[in-house]
Structure formats: structure tokens, C-alpha cells
PDB file of C-alpha atoms in Angstrom:
ATOM      1  CA  ASP A   1      -0.055   0.139  -0.192  1.00 69.00           C
ATOM      2  CA  VAL A   2       0.961   3.592  -0.660  1.00 67.00           C
ATOM      3  CA  LYS A   3       2.032   5.016   2.467  1.00 91.00           C
ATOM      4  CA  VAL A   4       1.997   9.204   2.484  1.00 96.00           C
ATOM      5  CA  THR A   5       3.702  10.641   5.921  1.00 97.00           C
ATOM      6  CA  GLN A   6       2.882  13.827   7.189  1.00 96.00           C
ATOM      7  CA  SER A   7       5.747  14.960   9.592  1.00 88.00           C
ATOM      8  CA  SER A   8       3.405  16.234  12.404  1.00 91.00           C
ATOM      9  CA  ARG A   9      -0.184  15.450  13.442  1.00 94.00           C
ATOM     10  CA  TYR A  10      -0.530  18.756  15.615  1.00 96.00           C
ATOM     11  CA  LEU A  11       1.308  22.083  15.533  1.00 97.00           C
ATOM     12  CA  VAL A  12       0.844  25.181  17.271  1.00 98.00           C
ATOM     13  CA  LYS A  13       2.464  28.234  15.872  1.00 97.00           C
ATOM     14  CA  ARG A  14       2.377  32.014  16.523  1.00 98.00           C
ATOM     15  CA  THR A  15       1.339  34.576  14.286  1.00 98.00           C
ATOM     16  CA  GLY A  16       4.041  35.636  11.872  1.00 97.00           C
ATOM     17  CA  GLU A  17       6.085  32.541  12.025  1.00 97.00           C
ATOM     18  CA  LYS A  18       7.260  30.628   9.045  1.00 97.00           C
ATOM     19  CA  VAL A  19       5.849  27.280   9.326  1.00 97.00           C
ATOM     20  CA  PHE A  20       7.019  24.170   7.245  1.00 97.00           C
ATOM     21  CA  LEU A  21       4.621  21.311   6.505  1.00 98.00           C
ATOM     22  CA  GLU A  22       6.207  18.111   5.533  1.00 97.00           C
ATOM     23  CA  CYS A  23       4.868  15.339   3.432  1.00 97.00           C
ATOM     24  CA  VAL A  24       6.578  12.119   2.140  1.00 97.00           C
ATOM     25  CA  GLN A  25       5.290   9.128  -0.217  1.00 96.00           C
ATOM     26  CA  ASP A  26       6.976   6.128  -0.782  1.00 94.00           C
ATOM     27  CA  MET A  27       5.583   5.092  -4.275  1.00 88.00           C
ATOM     28  CA  ASP A  28       7.432   6.941  -6.605  1.00 90.00           C
ATOM     29  CA  HIS A  29       4.249   8.940  -7.719  1.00 91.00           C
ATOM     30  CA  GLU A  30       4.717  12.428  -9.840  1.00 92.00           C
ATOM     31  CA  ASN A  31       1.723  14.000  -8.440  1.00 93.00           C
ATOM     32  CA  MET A  32       1.301  15.359  -5.276  1.00 96.00           C
ATOM     33  CA  PHE A  33      -1.371  17.935  -3.463  1.00 97.00           C
ATOM     34  CA  TRP A  34      -1.505  20.013  -0.512  1.00 98.00           C
ATOM     35  CA  TYR A  35      -5.403  20.713   0.526  1.00 98.00           C
ATOM     36  CA  ARG A  36      -6.728  22.293   3.517  1.00 98.00           C
ATOM     37  CA  GLN A  37     -10.165  21.012   4.972  1.00 97.00           C
ATOM     38  CA  ASP A  38     -12.503  23.426   7.273  1.00 96.00           C
ATOM     39  CA  PRO A  39     -15.717  22.920   8.499  1.00 92.00           C
ATOM     40  CA  GLY A  40     -18.421  23.684   6.266  1.00 90.00           C
ATOM     41  CA  LEU A  41     -16.091  24.393   3.461  1.00 93.00           C
ATOM     42  CA  GLY A  42     -14.567  21.194   2.649  1.00 93.00           C
ATOM     43  CA  LEU A  43     -11.392  20.172   1.117  1.00 96.00           C
ATOM     44  CA  ARG A  44      -9.743  23.178  -0.967  1.00 96.00           C
ATOM     45  CA  LEU A  45      -6.807  22.652  -3.193  1.00 96.00           C
ATOM     46  CA  ILE A  46      -3.949  25.128  -2.216  1.00 98.00           C
ATOM     47  CA  TYR A  47      -1.121  23.884  -4.290  1.00 97.00           C
ATOM     48  CA  PHE A  48       0.260  20.756  -6.540  1.00 96.00           C
ATOM     49  CA  SER A  49       2.953  19.349  -8.300  1.00 96.00           C
ATOM     50  CA  TYR A  50       3.406  16.930 -11.137  1.00 93.00           C
ATOM     51  CA  ASP A  51       7.092  16.691 -10.923  1.00 92.00           C
ATOM     52  CA  VAL A  52      10.179  17.483  -9.156  1.00 94.00           C
ATOM     53  CA  LYS A  53      10.505  21.323  -9.068  1.00 90.00           C
ATOM     54  CA  MET A  54       7.208  22.126 -10.702  1.00 92.00           C
ATOM     55  CA  LYS A  55       4.355  23.684  -8.824  1.00 95.00           C
ATOM     56  CA  GLU A  56       0.934  24.867  -9.913  1.00 95.00           C
ATOM     57  CA  LYS A  57      -1.163  27.135  -7.752  1.00 96.00           C
ATOM     58  CA  GLY A  58      -4.585  25.585  -6.639  1.00 95.00           C
ATOM     59  CA  ASP A  59      -7.607  27.455  -5.642  1.00 94.00           C
ATOM     60  CA  ILE A  60      -6.577  29.073  -2.633  1.00 97.00           C
ATOM     61  CA  PRO A  61      -2.678  29.615  -2.781  1.00 97.00           C
ATOM     62  CA  GLU A  62      -2.455  33.258  -1.093  1.00 97.00           C
ATOM     63  CA  GLY A  63      -0.177  33.186   2.007  1.00 97.00           C
ATOM     64  CA  TYR A  64       1.447  29.751   0.826  1.00 98.00           C
ATOM     65  CA  SER A  65       4.465  28.433  -1.178  1.00 98.00           C
ATOM     66  CA  VAL A  66       5.581  24.956  -1.581  1.00 98.00           C
ATOM     67  CA  SER A  67       9.057  23.151  -2.540  1.00 97.00           C
ATOM     68  CA  ARG A  68       9.480  20.033  -4.274  1.00 97.00           C
ATOM     69  CA  GLU A  69      13.113  19.237  -4.342  1.00 96.00           C
ATOM     70  CA  LYS A  70      12.896  15.391  -4.318  1.00 96.00           C
ATOM     71  CA  LYS A  71      10.079  13.231  -6.016  1.00 95.00           C
ATOM     72  CA  GLU A  72       8.898  11.832  -2.676  1.00 96.00           C
ATOM     73  CA  ARG A  73       8.953  14.887  -0.661  1.00 97.00           C
ATOM     74  CA  PHE A  74       6.556  17.912  -1.139  1.00 97.00           C
ATOM     75  CA  SER A  75       6.539  20.557   1.449  1.00 97.00           C
ATOM     76  CA  LEU A  76       4.096  23.414   2.118  1.00 98.00           C
ATOM     77  CA  ILE A  77       5.211  26.804   3.588  1.00 98.00           C
ATOM     78  CA  LEU A  78       3.127  29.178   5.401  1.00 97.00           C
ATOM     79  CA  GLU A  79       5.582  32.313   4.849  1.00 95.00           C
ATOM     80  CA  SER A  80       4.062  34.306   7.747  1.00 97.00           C
ATOM     81  CA  ALA A  81       1.402  32.168   9.606  1.00 98.00           C
ATOM     82  CA  SER A  82      -1.963  34.213  10.291  1.00 98.00           C
ATOM     83  CA  THR A  83      -4.860  33.060  12.381  1.00 98.00           C
ATOM     84  CA  ASN A  84      -6.840  32.217   9.132  1.00 97.00           C
ATOM     85  CA  GLN A  85      -4.638  29.705   8.338  1.00 98.00           C
ATOM     86  CA  THR A  86      -5.909  27.645  11.348  1.00 98.00           C
ATOM     87  CA  SER A  87      -7.012  24.540   9.476  1.00 98.00           C
ATOM     88  CA  MET A  88      -6.597  20.766   9.034  1.00 98.00           C
ATOM     89  CA  TYR A  89      -3.759  20.184   6.289  1.00 98.00           C
ATOM     90  CA  LEU A  90      -3.912  17.200   4.173  1.00 98.00           C
ATOM     91  CA  CYS A  91      -1.133  16.144   1.720  1.00 98.00           C
ATOM     92  CA  ALA A  92      -2.155  13.525  -1.046  1.00 96.00           C
ATOM     93  CA  SER A  93      -0.280  11.296  -3.724  1.00 95.00           C
ATOM     94  CA  ASP A  94      -1.717  10.114  -6.878  1.00 91.00           C
ATOM     95  CA  GLY A  95      -0.694   7.066  -8.681  1.00 81.00           C
ATOM     96  CA  GLY A  96      -3.510   7.440 -11.019  1.00 80.00           C
ATOM     97  CA  TYR A  97      -6.069   5.262  -9.452  1.00 80.00           C
ATOM     98  CA  GLY A  98      -7.414   8.129  -7.112  1.00 84.00           C
ATOM     99  CA  TYR A  99      -5.445   9.789  -4.026  1.00 92.00           C
ATOM    100  CA  THR A 100      -3.842   8.548  -0.866  1.00 93.00           C
ATOM    101  CA  PHE A 101      -3.909  10.907   1.887  1.00 96.00           C
ATOM    102  CA  GLY A 102      -1.681  11.494   4.572  1.00 97.00           C
ATOM    103  CA  SER A 103      -3.183  11.541   8.376  1.00 96.00           C
ATOM    104  CA  GLY A 104      -3.230  15.471   7.945  1.00 97.00           C
ATOM    105  CA  THR A 105      -1.583  18.024  10.141  1.00 97.00           C
ATOM    106  CA  ARG A 106      -3.807  19.985  12.544  1.00 97.00           C
ATOM    107  CA  LEU A 107      -2.304  23.445  12.492  1.00 98.00           C
ATOM    108  CA  THR A 108      -3.185  25.991  15.326  1.00 98.00           C
ATOM    109  CA  VAL A 109      -1.965  29.609  14.628  1.00 98.00           C
ATOM    110  CA  VAL A 110      -2.258  31.835  17.944  1.00 97.00           C
TER     111      VAL A 110
ATOM    112  CA  ARG B   1     -23.095  26.548  -9.454  1.00 71.00           C
ATOM    113  CA  LYS B   2     -20.748  24.682  -7.566  1.00 82.00           C
ATOM    114  CA  GLU B   3     -18.424  22.187  -8.630  1.00 90.00           C
ATOM    115  CA  VAL B   4     -19.429  19.301  -6.869  1.00 95.00           C
ATOM    116  CA  GLU B   5     -23.008  19.210  -4.829  1.00 96.00           C
ATOM    117  CA  GLN B   6     -23.986  17.160  -2.265  1.00 96.00           C
ATOM    118  CA  ASP B   7     -26.797  17.003   0.171  1.00 93.00           C
ATOM    119  CA  PRO B   8     -25.067  17.426   3.510  1.00 92.00           C
ATOM    120  CA  GLY B   9     -27.438  15.115   5.709  1.00 91.00           C
ATOM    121  CA  PRO B  10     -27.055  13.689   8.050  1.00 94.00           C
ATOM    122  CA  PHE B  11     -28.889  10.363   7.060  1.00 95.00           C
ATOM    123  CA  ASN B  12     -29.730   8.644  10.110  1.00 97.00           C
ATOM    124  CA  VAL B  13     -30.763   5.023   9.181  1.00 97.00           C
ATOM    125  CA  PRO B  14     -31.495   1.897  11.002  1.00 97.00           C
ATOM    126  CA  GLU B  15     -28.899  -1.192  10.724  1.00 98.00           C
ATOM    127  CA  GLY B  16     -29.833  -3.330   7.423  1.00 98.00           C
ATOM    128  CA  ALA B  17     -31.204  -0.490   5.640  1.00 97.00           C
ATOM    129  CA  THR B  18     -30.580   0.753   2.249  1.00 98.00           C
ATOM    130  CA  VAL B  19     -29.214   4.112   1.590  1.00 97.00           C
ATOM    131  CA  ALA B  20     -28.476   6.517  -1.354  1.00 96.00           C
ATOM    132  CA  PHE B  21     -26.496   9.278  -1.921  1.00 94.00           C
ATOM    133  CA  ASN B  22     -26.499  11.503  -4.895  1.00 94.00           C
ATOM    134  CA  CYS B  23     -24.181  14.298  -6.203  1.00 96.00           C
ATOM    135  CA  THR B  24     -24.058  16.467  -9.307  1.00 96.00           C
ATOM    136  CA  TYR B  25     -21.111  18.291 -11.017  1.00 95.00           C
ATOM    137  CA  SER B  26     -20.920  21.285 -12.934  1.00 94.00           C
ATOM    138  CA  ASN B  27     -18.267  20.758 -15.631  1.00 91.00           C
ATOM    139  CA  SER B  28     -18.796  18.386 -18.380  1.00 90.00           C
ATOM    140  CA  ALA B  29     -15.416  17.877 -19.376  1.00 89.00           C
ATOM    141  CA  SER B  30     -14.666  16.020 -15.633  1.00 90.00           C
ATOM    142  CA  GLN B  31     -13.384  12.506 -16.669  1.00 88.00           C
ATOM    143  CA  SER B  32     -12.952  10.705 -13.466  1.00 90.00           C
ATOM    144  CA  PHE B  33     -15.218  10.262 -10.619  1.00 93.00           C
ATOM    145  CA  PHE B  34     -14.979   8.501  -7.147  1.00 94.00           C
ATOM    146  CA  TRP B  35     -16.462   8.048  -3.860  1.00 97.00           C
ATOM    147  CA  TYR B  36     -14.269   8.775  -0.890  1.00 97.00           C
ATOM    148  CA  ARG B  37     -15.058   7.948   2.769  1.00 98.00           C
ATOM    149  CA  GLN B  38     -13.997  10.120   5.849  1.00 97.00           C
ATOM    150  CA  ASP B  39     -14.489   8.972   9.272  1.00 97.00           C
ATOM    151  CA  CYS B  40     -14.319  11.620  11.833  1.00 94.00           C
ATOM    152  CA  ARG B  41     -11.295  13.370  12.418  1.00 91.00           C
ATOM    153  CA  LYS B  42      -9.583  10.978   9.859  1.00 95.00           C
ATOM    154  CA  GLU B  43      -8.271  11.562   6.286  1.00 96.00           C
ATOM    155  CA  PRO B  44     -10.447  10.745   3.535  1.00 97.00           C
ATOM    156  CA  LYS B  45      -9.800   7.087   1.927  1.00 96.00           C
ATOM    157  CA  LEU B  46     -10.953   5.945  -1.527  1.00 94.00           C
ATOM    158  CA  LEU B  47     -14.278   3.840  -1.315  1.00 96.00           C
ATOM    159  CA  MET B  48     -14.647   3.361  -5.039  1.00 95.00           C
ATOM    160  CA  SER B  49     -14.200   4.728  -8.445  1.00 92.00           C
ATOM    161  CA  VAL B  50     -17.233   5.243 -10.638  1.00 93.00           C
ATOM    162  CA  TYR B  51     -17.899   4.473 -13.974  1.00 87.00           C
ATOM    163  CA  SER B  52     -20.553   5.021 -16.794  1.00 85.00           C
ATOM    164  CA  SER B  53     -21.461   1.512 -16.716  1.00 87.00           C
ATOM    165  CA  GLY B  54     -21.840   1.261 -12.835  1.00 88.00           C
ATOM    166  CA  ASN B  55     -19.703  -0.805 -10.588  1.00 92.00           C
ATOM    167  CA  GLU B  56     -20.519  -2.793  -7.592  1.00 95.00           C
ATOM    168  CA  ASP B  57     -18.158  -3.559  -4.450  1.00 95.00           C
ATOM    169  CA  GLY B  58     -19.869  -5.679  -2.195  1.00 96.00           C
ATOM    170  CA  ARG B  59     -22.717  -3.776  -0.826  1.00 98.00           C
ATOM    171  CA  PHE B  60     -21.828  -0.476  -2.486  1.00 98.00           C
ATOM    172  CA  THR B  61     -22.840   0.202  -5.962  1.00 97.00           C
ATOM    173  CA  ALA B  62     -22.111   3.466  -7.763  1.00 97.00           C
ATOM    174  CA  GLN B  63     -23.591   4.862 -10.519  1.00 96.00           C
ATOM    175  CA  LEU B  64     -22.701   7.662 -13.162  1.00 96.00           C
ATOM    176  CA  ASN B  65     -25.074   9.744 -15.532  1.00 94.00           C
ATOM    177  CA  ARG B  66     -22.611  11.589 -17.919  1.00 93.00           C
ATOM    178  CA  ALA B  67     -25.711  13.482 -19.504  1.00 93.00           C
ATOM    179  CA  SER B  68     -27.452  14.387 -16.480  1.00 94.00           C
ATOM    180  CA  GLN B  69     -23.819  14.984 -14.739  1.00 94.00           C
ATOM    181  CA  TYR B  70     -25.061  12.903 -11.783  1.00 95.00           C
ATOM    182  CA  ILE B  71     -23.311  10.298  -9.633  1.00 96.00           C
ATOM    183  CA  SER B  72     -24.975   7.833  -6.978  1.00 96.00           C
ATOM    184  CA  LEU B  73     -23.946   5.829  -4.265  1.00 97.00           C
ATOM    185  CA  LEU B  74     -26.339   2.875  -2.895  1.00 97.00           C
ATOM    186  CA  ILE B  75     -25.305   1.316   0.226  1.00 98.00           C
ATOM    187  CA  ARG B  76     -27.119  -2.120   1.021  1.00 98.00           C
ATOM    188  CA  ASP B  77     -27.529  -3.689   4.420  1.00 98.00           C
ATOM    189  CA  SER B  78     -26.005  -0.666   6.280  1.00 98.00           C
ATOM    190  CA  LYS B  79     -23.707  -1.764   9.109  1.00 98.00           C
ATOM    191  CA  LEU B  80     -22.985   0.606  12.131  1.00 98.00           C
ATOM    192  CA  SER B  81     -19.207   0.614  10.484  1.00 97.00           C
ATOM    193  CA  ASP B  82     -20.664   2.540   7.611  1.00 98.00           C
ATOM    194  CA  SER B  83     -21.166   5.799   9.500  1.00 98.00           C
ATOM    195  CA  ALA B  84     -18.957   8.300   8.340  1.00 98.00           C
ATOM    196  CA  THR B  85     -18.983  11.108   5.549  1.00 97.00           C
ATOM    197  CA  TYR B  86     -18.920  10.328   2.032  1.00 98.00           C
ATOM    198  CA  LEU B  87     -17.360  12.487  -0.528  1.00 98.00           C
ATOM    199  CA  CYS B  88     -18.323  12.854  -4.287  1.00 97.00           C
ATOM    200  CA  VAL B  89     -15.192  13.342  -6.034  1.00 95.00           C
ATOM    201  CA  VAL B  90     -14.731  14.653  -9.823  1.00 94.00           C
ATOM    202  CA  THR B  91     -11.359  15.679 -11.836  1.00 91.00           C
ATOM    203  CA  ARG B  92     -11.675  19.393 -12.754  1.00 85.00           C
ATOM    204  CA  ASN B  93     -11.369  19.169 -16.398  1.00 78.00           C
ATOM    205  CA  SER B  94     -10.139  16.253 -18.682  1.00 72.00           C
ATOM    206  CA  GLY B  95      -6.809  14.751 -18.391  1.00 70.00           C
ATOM    207  CA  ASN B  96      -4.690  14.922 -15.426  1.00 64.00           C
ATOM    208  CA  THR B  97      -5.946  17.602 -13.304  1.00 77.00           C
ATOM    209  CA  PRO B  98      -6.693  17.850  -9.740  1.00 90.00           C
ATOM    210  CA  LEU B  99      -9.790  16.317  -8.038  1.00 92.00           C
ATOM    211  CA  VAL B 100     -12.344  18.554  -6.705  1.00 94.00           C
ATOM    212  CA  PHE B 101     -14.296  17.285  -3.506  1.00 95.00           C
ATOM    213  CA  GLY B 102     -17.811  17.562  -2.632  1.00 96.00           C
ATOM    214  CA  LYS B 103     -18.544  18.851   1.007  1.00 96.00           C
ATOM    215  CA  GLY B 104     -19.685  15.569   1.851  1.00 96.00           C
ATOM    216  CA  THR B 105     -22.887  13.738   2.965  1.00 97.00           C
ATOM    217  CA  ARG B 106     -22.812  12.276   6.606  1.00 97.00           C
ATOM    218  CA  LEU B 107     -24.506   8.907   7.388  1.00 98.00           C
ATOM    219  CA  SER B 108     -24.981   7.627  10.808  1.00 97.00           C
ATOM    220  CA  VAL B 109     -26.307   3.834  10.823  1.00 98.00           C
ATOM    221  CA  ILE B 110     -27.987   3.537  14.153  1.00 97.00           C
ATOM    222  CA  ALA B 111     -28.493   0.009  16.141  1.00 94.00           C
TER     223      ALA B 111
END
């Protein structure tokens, strides 16, 4: 089975901090994605990547950036964390038969 | 019109009941369709793909109507363990494009 690992299950950060969320997949998939999930809003796409060093903006990229230096790793960066970025962040990897998600990082910005 | 629309529920059904969820999508160019299941405080997990010919996996049957841009999921003989949120998911466009998720339909199966 594909395994997608997110580095932290829970994080608490202060407003203005730079935050790194890491995601690693073990199946050599080219496509990786970052979503956030909020009550009443569902899953919203932040950024995605179809290959190393490639990135594409999703629906809500403002305040975020990403890095894909190696195929297995896709990092989400909050340049200056704000309270409206408090959310559940989900990373996904796609092997062509639907996504496999990591277990999520619940980020609280105080 | 929202890209993917689902009735949020909740659907509260007794064990053994048959329950059906529906979903509509707005982009006729969408090519791939899925149902995902999400348990409380867990990540979404792929339940099944949906094909025009319809497909069945045990107690679960999925149907796609491209002309009406409508997707359905039928669960027969509901179990307590089926309690979850069911997400309708489509590709935004044709080809290798990101998935768009509906907000989900919540199901509670009660003893």
C-alpha cells in the first residue's frame, strides 16, 4: 500500500512565524497535492505538483508556497502564519487510481 | 453553480437499511469520478471509482450519468461501521487534473 506520511499530527504556531509542513510518499508517484479542510468549506486545493521542481497554484494559494526538490517529498510553507490559516492540512499522492492521503496536520495559529 | 454538490445530511438510518446518496457536478469535461469515505478526525480514503457502466463492490454500488452530470452511491444492508462522511469527487477537467471534492454527506447508522 502507498504510504503518505505527514511529519506532524498537531502543530501550534504563533502569528508571523514561518511554518513548514512536510509530506513524504513512498511509491514514486509524480503527482502530489496539498489541501486544507475546514468545517463547512470542505477540502480546498492549495498547491500541487506533477514533477520535481514543478508547482501549480490551486484554488487558495495566497499566503502559501511549496517546495518539491525530491520526488518523494512535497513541502507546504506558510510564509507568515496568520490565524485564518488555522486548519487541517492534508497532503495527497496520486498514482493514477485516486489519491492516497496522509493522516493530516492540524495546525493552530495563535 | 458549485463544482460538486451534495446533500450534507445527516442521514440517520437503522442497521440493515438501504441508503442512497446523490451528487451533481458542473463541468461536463470531468473525466474521472470517485467516492471517498472520511471518518471523524481522519483523512479521506478512496471507497470506489465510478464508471458509466456502473460498478459494485460488495454492498456498495456506484452509478454515473454523464448526460445529467449526476453520480450516486447506494449502500445496502447498512452496518454501524458504515457511519462516516461520504465525499463525491470529480476531476476538474479532462486529463490529469486535480480532484475536486464535494463537502460530503454524513451518514449515521444506528442500532
